CSV table of C-alpha atoms in Angstrom, one decimal:
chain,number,residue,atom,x,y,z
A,1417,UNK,CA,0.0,0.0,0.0
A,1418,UNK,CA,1.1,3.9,-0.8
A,1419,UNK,CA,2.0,6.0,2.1
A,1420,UNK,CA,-0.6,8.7,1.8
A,1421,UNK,CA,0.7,12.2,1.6
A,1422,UNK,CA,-1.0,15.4,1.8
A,1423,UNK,CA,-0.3,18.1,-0.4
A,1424,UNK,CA,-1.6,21.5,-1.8
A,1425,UNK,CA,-0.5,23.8,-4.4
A,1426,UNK,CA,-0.8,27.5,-4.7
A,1427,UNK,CA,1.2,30.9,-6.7
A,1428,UNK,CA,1.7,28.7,-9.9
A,1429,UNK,CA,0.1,30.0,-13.1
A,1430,UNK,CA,-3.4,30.1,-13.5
A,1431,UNK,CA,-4.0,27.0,-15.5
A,1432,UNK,CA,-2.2,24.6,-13.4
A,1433,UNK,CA,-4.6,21.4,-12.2
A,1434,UNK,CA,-3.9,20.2,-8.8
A,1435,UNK,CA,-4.9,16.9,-10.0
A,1436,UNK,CA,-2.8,16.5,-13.2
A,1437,UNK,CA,0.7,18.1,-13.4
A,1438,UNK,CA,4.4,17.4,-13.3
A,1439,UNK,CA,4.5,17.0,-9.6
A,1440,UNK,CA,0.9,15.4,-8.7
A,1441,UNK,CA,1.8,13.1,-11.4
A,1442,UNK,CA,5.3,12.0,-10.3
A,1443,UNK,CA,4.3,11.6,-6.5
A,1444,UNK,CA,1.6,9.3,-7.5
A,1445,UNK,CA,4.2,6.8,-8.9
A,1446,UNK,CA,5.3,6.5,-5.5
A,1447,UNK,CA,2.7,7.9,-2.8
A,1448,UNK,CA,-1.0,7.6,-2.7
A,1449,UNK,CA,-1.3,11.8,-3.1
A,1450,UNK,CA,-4.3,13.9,-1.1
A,1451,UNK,CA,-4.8,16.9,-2.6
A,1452,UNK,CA,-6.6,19.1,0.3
A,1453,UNK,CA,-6.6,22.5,1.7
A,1454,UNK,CA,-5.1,22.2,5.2
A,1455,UNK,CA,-1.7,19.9,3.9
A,1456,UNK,CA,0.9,18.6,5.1
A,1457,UNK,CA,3.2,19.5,2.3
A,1458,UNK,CA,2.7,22.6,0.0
A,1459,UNK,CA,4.2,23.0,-3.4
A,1460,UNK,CA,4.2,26.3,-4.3
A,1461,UNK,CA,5.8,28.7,-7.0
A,1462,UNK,CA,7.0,32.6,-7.5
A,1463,UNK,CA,3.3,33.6,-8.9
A,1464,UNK,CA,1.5,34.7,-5.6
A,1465,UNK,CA,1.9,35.1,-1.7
A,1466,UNK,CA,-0.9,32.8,-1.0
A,1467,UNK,CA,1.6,30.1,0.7
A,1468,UNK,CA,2.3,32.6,3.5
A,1469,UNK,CA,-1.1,31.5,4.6
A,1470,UNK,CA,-0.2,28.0,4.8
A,1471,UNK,CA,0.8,26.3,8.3
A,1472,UNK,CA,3.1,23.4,6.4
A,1473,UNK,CA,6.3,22.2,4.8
A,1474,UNK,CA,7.0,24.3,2.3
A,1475,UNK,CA,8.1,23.3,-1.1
A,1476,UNK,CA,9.3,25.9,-3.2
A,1477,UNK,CA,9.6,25.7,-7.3
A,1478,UNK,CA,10.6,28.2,-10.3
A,1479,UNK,CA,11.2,27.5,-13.9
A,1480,UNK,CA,12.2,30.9,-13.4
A,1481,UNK,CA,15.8,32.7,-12.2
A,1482,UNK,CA,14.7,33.5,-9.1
A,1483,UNK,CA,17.0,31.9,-6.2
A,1484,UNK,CA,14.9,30.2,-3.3
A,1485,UNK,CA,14.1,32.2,0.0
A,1486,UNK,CA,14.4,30.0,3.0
A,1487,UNK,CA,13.1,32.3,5.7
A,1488,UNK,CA,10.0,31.5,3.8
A,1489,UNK,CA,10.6,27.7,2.3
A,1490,UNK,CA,11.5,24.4,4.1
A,1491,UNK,CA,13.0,22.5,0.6
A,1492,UNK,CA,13.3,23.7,-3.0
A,1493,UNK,CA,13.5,22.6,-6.5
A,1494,UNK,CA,15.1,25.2,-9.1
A,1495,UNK,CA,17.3,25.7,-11.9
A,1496,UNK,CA,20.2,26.3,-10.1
A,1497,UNK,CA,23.2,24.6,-8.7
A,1498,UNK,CA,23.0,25.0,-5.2
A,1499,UNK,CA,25.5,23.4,-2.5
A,1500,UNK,CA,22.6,23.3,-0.3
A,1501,UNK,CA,20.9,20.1,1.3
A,1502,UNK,CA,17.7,22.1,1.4
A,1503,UNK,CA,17.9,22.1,-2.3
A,1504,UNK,CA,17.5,19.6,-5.5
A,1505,UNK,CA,17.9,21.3,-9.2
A,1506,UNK,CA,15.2,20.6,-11.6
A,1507,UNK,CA,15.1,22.2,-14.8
A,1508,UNK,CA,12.1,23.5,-16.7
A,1509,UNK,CA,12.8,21.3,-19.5
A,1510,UNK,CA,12.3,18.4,-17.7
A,1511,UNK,CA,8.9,19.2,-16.1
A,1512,UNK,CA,7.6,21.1,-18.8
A,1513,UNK,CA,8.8,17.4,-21.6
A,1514,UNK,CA,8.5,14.8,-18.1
A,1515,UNK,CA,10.3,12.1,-20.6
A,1516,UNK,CA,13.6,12.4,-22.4
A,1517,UNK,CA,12.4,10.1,-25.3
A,1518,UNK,CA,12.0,12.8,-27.7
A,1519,UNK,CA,15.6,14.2,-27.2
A,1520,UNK,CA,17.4,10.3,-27.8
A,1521,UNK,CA,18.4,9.8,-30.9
A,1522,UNK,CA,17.2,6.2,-32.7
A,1523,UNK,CA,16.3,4.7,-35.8
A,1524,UNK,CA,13.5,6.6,-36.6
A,1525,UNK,CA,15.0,10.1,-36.2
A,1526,UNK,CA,15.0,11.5,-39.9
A,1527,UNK,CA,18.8,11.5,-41.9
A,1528,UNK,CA,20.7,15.3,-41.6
A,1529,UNK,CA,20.1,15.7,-45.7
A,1530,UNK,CA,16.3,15.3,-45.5
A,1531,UNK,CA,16.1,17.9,-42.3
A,1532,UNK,CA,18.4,20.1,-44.9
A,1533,UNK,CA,15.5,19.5,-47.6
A,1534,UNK,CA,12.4,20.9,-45.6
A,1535,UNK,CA,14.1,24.0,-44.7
A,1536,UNK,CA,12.6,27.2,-46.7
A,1537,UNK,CA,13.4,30.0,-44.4
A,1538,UNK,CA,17.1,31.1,-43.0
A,1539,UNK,CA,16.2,32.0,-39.1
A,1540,UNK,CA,14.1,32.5,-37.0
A,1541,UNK,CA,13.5,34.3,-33.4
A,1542,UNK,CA,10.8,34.3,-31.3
A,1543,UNK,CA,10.7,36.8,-28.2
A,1544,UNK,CA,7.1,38.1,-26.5
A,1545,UNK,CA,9.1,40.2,-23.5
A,1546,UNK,CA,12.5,41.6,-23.6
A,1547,UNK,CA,13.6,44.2,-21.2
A,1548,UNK,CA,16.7,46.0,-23.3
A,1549,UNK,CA,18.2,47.6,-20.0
A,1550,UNK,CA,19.4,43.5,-19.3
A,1551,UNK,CA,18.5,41.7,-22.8
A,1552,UNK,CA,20.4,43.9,-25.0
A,1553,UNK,CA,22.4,41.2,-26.9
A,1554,UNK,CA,18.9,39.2,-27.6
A,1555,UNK,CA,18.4,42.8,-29.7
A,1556,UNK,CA,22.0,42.9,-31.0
A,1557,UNK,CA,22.1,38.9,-32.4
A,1558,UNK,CA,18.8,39.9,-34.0
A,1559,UNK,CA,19.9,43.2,-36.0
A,1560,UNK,CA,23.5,41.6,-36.5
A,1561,UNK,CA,22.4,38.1,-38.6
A,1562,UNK,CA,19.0,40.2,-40.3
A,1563,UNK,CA,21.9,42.7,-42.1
A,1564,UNK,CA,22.5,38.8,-43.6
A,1565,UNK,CA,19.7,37.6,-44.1
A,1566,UNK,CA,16.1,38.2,-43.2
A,1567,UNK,CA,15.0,36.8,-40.0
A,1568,UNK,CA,11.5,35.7,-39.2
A,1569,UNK,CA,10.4,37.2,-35.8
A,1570,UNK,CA,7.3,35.5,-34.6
A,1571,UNK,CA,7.1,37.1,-31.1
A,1572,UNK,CA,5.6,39.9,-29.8
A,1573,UNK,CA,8.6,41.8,-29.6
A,1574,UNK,CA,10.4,43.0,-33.2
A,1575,UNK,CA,7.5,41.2,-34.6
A,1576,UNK,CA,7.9,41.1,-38.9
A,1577,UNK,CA,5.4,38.4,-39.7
A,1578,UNK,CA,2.2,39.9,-39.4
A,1579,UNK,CA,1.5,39.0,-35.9
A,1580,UNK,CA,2.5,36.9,-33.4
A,1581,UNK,CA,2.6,32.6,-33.8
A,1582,UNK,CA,-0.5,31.0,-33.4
A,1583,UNK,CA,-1.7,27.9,-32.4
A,1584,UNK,CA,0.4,27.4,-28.8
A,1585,UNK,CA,3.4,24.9,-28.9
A,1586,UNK,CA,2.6,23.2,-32.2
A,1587,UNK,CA,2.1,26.6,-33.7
A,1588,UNK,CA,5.6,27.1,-32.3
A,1589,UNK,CA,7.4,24.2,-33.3
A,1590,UNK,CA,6.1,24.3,-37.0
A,1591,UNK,CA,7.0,28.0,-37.1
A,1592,UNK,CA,10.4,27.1,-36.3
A,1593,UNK,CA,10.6,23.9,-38.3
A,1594,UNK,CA,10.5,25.9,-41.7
A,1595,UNK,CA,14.2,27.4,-40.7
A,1596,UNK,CA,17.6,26.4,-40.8
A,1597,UNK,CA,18.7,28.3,-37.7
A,1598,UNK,CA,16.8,29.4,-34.7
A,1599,UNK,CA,18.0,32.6,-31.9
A,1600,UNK,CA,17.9,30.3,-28.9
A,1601,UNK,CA,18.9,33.2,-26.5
A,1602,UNK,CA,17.4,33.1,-23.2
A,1603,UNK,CA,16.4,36.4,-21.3
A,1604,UNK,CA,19.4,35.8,-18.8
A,1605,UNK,CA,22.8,34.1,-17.9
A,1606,UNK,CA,22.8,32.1,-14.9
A,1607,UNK,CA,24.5,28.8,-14.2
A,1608,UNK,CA,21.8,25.8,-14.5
A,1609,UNK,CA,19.2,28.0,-15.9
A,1610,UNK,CA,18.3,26.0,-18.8
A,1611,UNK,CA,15.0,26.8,-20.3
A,1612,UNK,CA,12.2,25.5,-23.0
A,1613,UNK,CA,14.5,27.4,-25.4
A,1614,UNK,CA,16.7,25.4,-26.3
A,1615,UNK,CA,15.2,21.8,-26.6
A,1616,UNK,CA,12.2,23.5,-28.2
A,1617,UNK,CA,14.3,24.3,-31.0
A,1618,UNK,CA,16.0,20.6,-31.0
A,1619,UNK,CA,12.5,19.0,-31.0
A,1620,UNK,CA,11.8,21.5,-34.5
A,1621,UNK,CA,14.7,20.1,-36.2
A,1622,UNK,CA,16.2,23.2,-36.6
A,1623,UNK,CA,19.5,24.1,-35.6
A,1624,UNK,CA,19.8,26.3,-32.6
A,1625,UNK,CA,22.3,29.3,-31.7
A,1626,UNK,CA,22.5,29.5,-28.0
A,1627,UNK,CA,23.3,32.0,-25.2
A,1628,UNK,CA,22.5,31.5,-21.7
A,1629,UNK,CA,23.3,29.1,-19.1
A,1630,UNK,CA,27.3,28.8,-19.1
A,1631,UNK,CA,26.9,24.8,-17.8
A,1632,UNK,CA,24.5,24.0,-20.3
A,1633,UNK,CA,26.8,21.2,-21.8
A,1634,UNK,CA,25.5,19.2,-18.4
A,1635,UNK,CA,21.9,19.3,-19.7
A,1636,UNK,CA,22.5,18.9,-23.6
A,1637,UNK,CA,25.1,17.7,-26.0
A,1638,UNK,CA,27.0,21.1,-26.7
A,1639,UNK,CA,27.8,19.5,-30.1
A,1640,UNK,CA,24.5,19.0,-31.3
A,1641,UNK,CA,24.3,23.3,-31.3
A,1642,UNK,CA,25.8,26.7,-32.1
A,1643,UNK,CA,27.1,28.0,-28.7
A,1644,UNK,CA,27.5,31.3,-28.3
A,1645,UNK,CA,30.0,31.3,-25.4
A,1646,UNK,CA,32.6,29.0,-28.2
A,1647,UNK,CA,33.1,32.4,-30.1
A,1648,UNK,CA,35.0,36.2,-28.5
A,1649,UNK,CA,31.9,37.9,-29.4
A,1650,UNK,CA,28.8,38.1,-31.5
A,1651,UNK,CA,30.6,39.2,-34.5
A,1652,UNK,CA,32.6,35.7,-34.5
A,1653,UNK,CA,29.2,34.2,-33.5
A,1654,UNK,CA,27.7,35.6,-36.7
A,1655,UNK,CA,30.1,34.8,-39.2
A,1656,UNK,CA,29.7,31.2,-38.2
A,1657,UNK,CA,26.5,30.9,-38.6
A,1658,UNK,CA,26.9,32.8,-42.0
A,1659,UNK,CA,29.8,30.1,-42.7
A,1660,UNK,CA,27.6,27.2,-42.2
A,1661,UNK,CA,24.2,28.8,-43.8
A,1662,UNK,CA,26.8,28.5,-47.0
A,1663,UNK,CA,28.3,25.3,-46.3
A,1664,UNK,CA,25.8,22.1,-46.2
A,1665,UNK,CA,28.8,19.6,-45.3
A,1666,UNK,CA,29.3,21.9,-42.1
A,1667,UNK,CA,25.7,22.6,-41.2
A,1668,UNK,CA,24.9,18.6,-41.5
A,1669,UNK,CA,27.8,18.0,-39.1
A,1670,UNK,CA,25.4,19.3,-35.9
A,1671,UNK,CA,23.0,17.0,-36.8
A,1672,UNK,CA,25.2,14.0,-36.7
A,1673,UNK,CA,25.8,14.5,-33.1
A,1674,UNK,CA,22.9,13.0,-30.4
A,1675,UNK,CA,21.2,15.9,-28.3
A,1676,UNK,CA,21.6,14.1,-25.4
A,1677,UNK,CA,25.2,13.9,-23.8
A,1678,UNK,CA,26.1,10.0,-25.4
A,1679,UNK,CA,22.7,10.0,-27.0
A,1680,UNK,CA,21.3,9.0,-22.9
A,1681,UNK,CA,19.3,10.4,-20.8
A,1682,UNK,CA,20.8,12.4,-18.0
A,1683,UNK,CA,19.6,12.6,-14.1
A,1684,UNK,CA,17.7,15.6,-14.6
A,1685,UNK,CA,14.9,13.3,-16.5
A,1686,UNK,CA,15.4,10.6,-13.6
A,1687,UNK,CA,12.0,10.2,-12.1
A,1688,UNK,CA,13.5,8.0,-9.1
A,1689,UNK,CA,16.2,11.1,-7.8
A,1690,UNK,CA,13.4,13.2,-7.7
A,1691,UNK,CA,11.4,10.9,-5.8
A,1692,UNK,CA,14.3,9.3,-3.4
A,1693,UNK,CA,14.1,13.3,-2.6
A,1694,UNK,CA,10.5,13.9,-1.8
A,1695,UNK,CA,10.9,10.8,0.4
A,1696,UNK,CA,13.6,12.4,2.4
A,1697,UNK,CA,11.3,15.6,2.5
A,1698,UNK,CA,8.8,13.9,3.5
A,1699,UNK,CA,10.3,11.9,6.2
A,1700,UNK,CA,11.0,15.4,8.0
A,1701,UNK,CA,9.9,16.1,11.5
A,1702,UNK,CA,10.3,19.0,13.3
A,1703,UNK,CA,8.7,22.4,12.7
A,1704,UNK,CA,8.7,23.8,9.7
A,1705,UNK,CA,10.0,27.3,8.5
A,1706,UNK,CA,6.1,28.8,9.2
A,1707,UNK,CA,6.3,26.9,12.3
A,1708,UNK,CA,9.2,28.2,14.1
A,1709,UNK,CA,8.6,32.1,12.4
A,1710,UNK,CA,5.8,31.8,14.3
A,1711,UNK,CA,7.4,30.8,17.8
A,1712,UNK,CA,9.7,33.5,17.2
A,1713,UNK,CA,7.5,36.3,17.2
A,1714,UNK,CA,5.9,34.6,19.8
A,1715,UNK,CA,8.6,34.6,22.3
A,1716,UNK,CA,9.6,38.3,21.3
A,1717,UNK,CA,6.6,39.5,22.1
A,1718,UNK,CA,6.4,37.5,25.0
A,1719,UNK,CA,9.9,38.8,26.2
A,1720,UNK,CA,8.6,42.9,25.2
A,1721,UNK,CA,5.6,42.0,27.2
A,1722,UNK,CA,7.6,41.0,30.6
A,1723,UNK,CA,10.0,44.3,29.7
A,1724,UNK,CA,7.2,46.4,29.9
A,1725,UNK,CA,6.0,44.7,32.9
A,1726,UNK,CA,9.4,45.5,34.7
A,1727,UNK,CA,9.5,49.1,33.3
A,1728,UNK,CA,9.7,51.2,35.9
C-alpha cells in the first residue's frame, strides 16, 4: 500500500490542475497523493503570496531565475546549482517534456540531408518580453544576422510576420521547423538555468544558436548546437552561422551529433532522484520554517511584554 501524503499547491500559473501536473503526477508513482486544503506539504511557485497562509512544509519551485528564499521555504526545487541540502535542481525542461524520449536519438530520427531539404526559411527568433536595460544582446544577435539575411520574428517583440505565432506549442514548433537556424537566446545568464529554449528548437529540427546558461553542456550535447559562449563575441558568433548557412557539409555535421550527452538520458529526466528526494522531505519532522517564524514572534513579544511589565 502507498504512504498517503497530503499536499496543496498554490502561486503557480493560473491553468495549473492540482490533480494532473508534473508533480501530482510523479508523487503518484510513488505515494497515494491527497490533494486538500489544510496539507501537510505545500508546493508552491513565484506567482502569488498565497503560501504565507499556509501552516506546512514548504516546497518551493521556479522555472524561473529567481533563487529560493528559505526564511520562507523548508525544501526547494530550481534551476540552479546549489550546494545546499535544502535544495534539489530541476530544470524547466524536464517538467515542462516529463520524458527524455523525444531528445534520444534512434532509428526513426530523420537523416541530416532530409532535415536540410524541408528548410525554406534562413532564421528565425521568437521573443514576446524583452527588457533592453538586461536583454540587450537578444536585440543585437537579431539586427546583426537580419543585415545577412532576413529573420523571421514571430514574437511579440520586433514582430515582422504579421503578428505573433499561433496555435500554442505546435504553432511554435512548426513556425520554427520551416528554418535552418533558430536565436535560442534566453532572457538571462545564470548557471543551470536551462529553459524551453533550447530543446524547443532541437524537437523542430532546426539548428539552434545559444546564449545563456554557461553549464549547459551538463543538460544537452554542446555539439549538437551553435554555442555562443565558443566564439569572443557576437561578430565571430555571426560569421559562423553565415559560414555554415553556405556550407551544407558543415551545417549537416550538428545534426550528426545526439542531443543528449552519449545519446542517454541524464539525471535531470530521472523520475526515481526526484522521488528518493520527496521521500527524504517527507520523512521530516520537526517544525517547519512557518512553524518556528511563528514561535519566534511569539517569544519576542512574549519577552517585550515582561520588559514592559518590569519598566519602571
Amino acid at each position: 500500500m502507498k504512504r498517503r501524503i497530503r499536499i496543496d499547491f498554490c502561486d503557480f500559473w493560473r491553468y495549473l490542475d492540482k490533480h494532473d501536473n508534473f508533480f501530482y503526477n510523479l508523487l503518484s508513482e510513488r505515494f497515494a497523493v491527497q490533494v486538500c486544503e489544510r496539507p501537510d506539504f505545500l508546493i508552491y511557485s513565484n506567482n502569488g503570496h498565497a503560501h504565507r497562509l499556509y501552516n506546512a512544509h514548504k516546497i518551493f519551485y521556479t522555472h524561473e531565475p529567481i533563487p529560493p528564499n528559505f526564511k520562507e521555504c523548508d525544501y526547494a526545487f530550481t534551476s540552479f546549482y546549489l550546494d545546499d541540502p535544502r535544495h534539489a535542481r530541476l530544470p524547466y525542461y524536464p517538467v515542462l517534456y516529463d520524458s527524455p524520449a523525444a531528445f534520444i536519438k534512434g532509428s526513426d530520427f530523420p537523416p541530416p540531408h532530409q532535415i536540410l531539404a524541408e528548410k525554406s526559411k534562413f532564421c528565425s527568433y521568437v521573443v514576446s518580453n524583452n527588457d533592453s536595460r538586461k536583454n540587450q544582446i537578444r536585440i543585437d544577435i537579431l539586427q546583426k544576422l537580419s543585415k545577412y539575411k532576413r529573420v523571421e520574428s514571430g514574437g511579440r517583440f520586433m514582430n515582422n510576420v504579421g503578428g505573433p505565432v499561433r496555435g500554442g506549442y505546435v504553432g511554435k514548433i512548426a513556425f520554427l521547423r520551416e528554418c535552418k537556424f533558430n536565436i535560442a537566446f534566453e532572457n538571462a545568464f545564470f548557471p543551470g538555468w536551462t529553459t524551453e529554449k533550447l530543446p524547443q528548437a532541437m524537437l523542430a529540427r532546426t539548428l539552434p544558436v545559444y546564449w545563456g546558461n554557461p553549464r549547459v553542456a551538463e543538460d544537452f550535447n554542446p555539439h549538437s548546437f551553435v554555442h555562443a559562449a565558443d566564439f569572443p563575441d557576437l561578430d565571430a558568433l555571426v560569421e559562423h552561422v553565415i559560414q555554415l548557412d553556405q556550407d551544407d557539409a558543415l551545417y549537416l555535421q550538428y545534426f550528426s551529433q545526439p542531443y543528449l550527452p552519449d545519446n542517454k538520458a541524464t539525471e535531470w529526466f530521472d523520475h526515481r532522484r526526484l522521488l528518493d528526494r520527496f521521500e527524504q522531505i517527507f520523512d521530516t519532522t520537526g517544525p517547519s520554517v512557518t512553524e518556528r517564524r511563528r514561535r519566534k514572534r511569539l517569544i519576542s513579544f512574549g519577552r517585550w511584554v515582561l520588559v514592559k511589565r518590569n519598566d519602571f
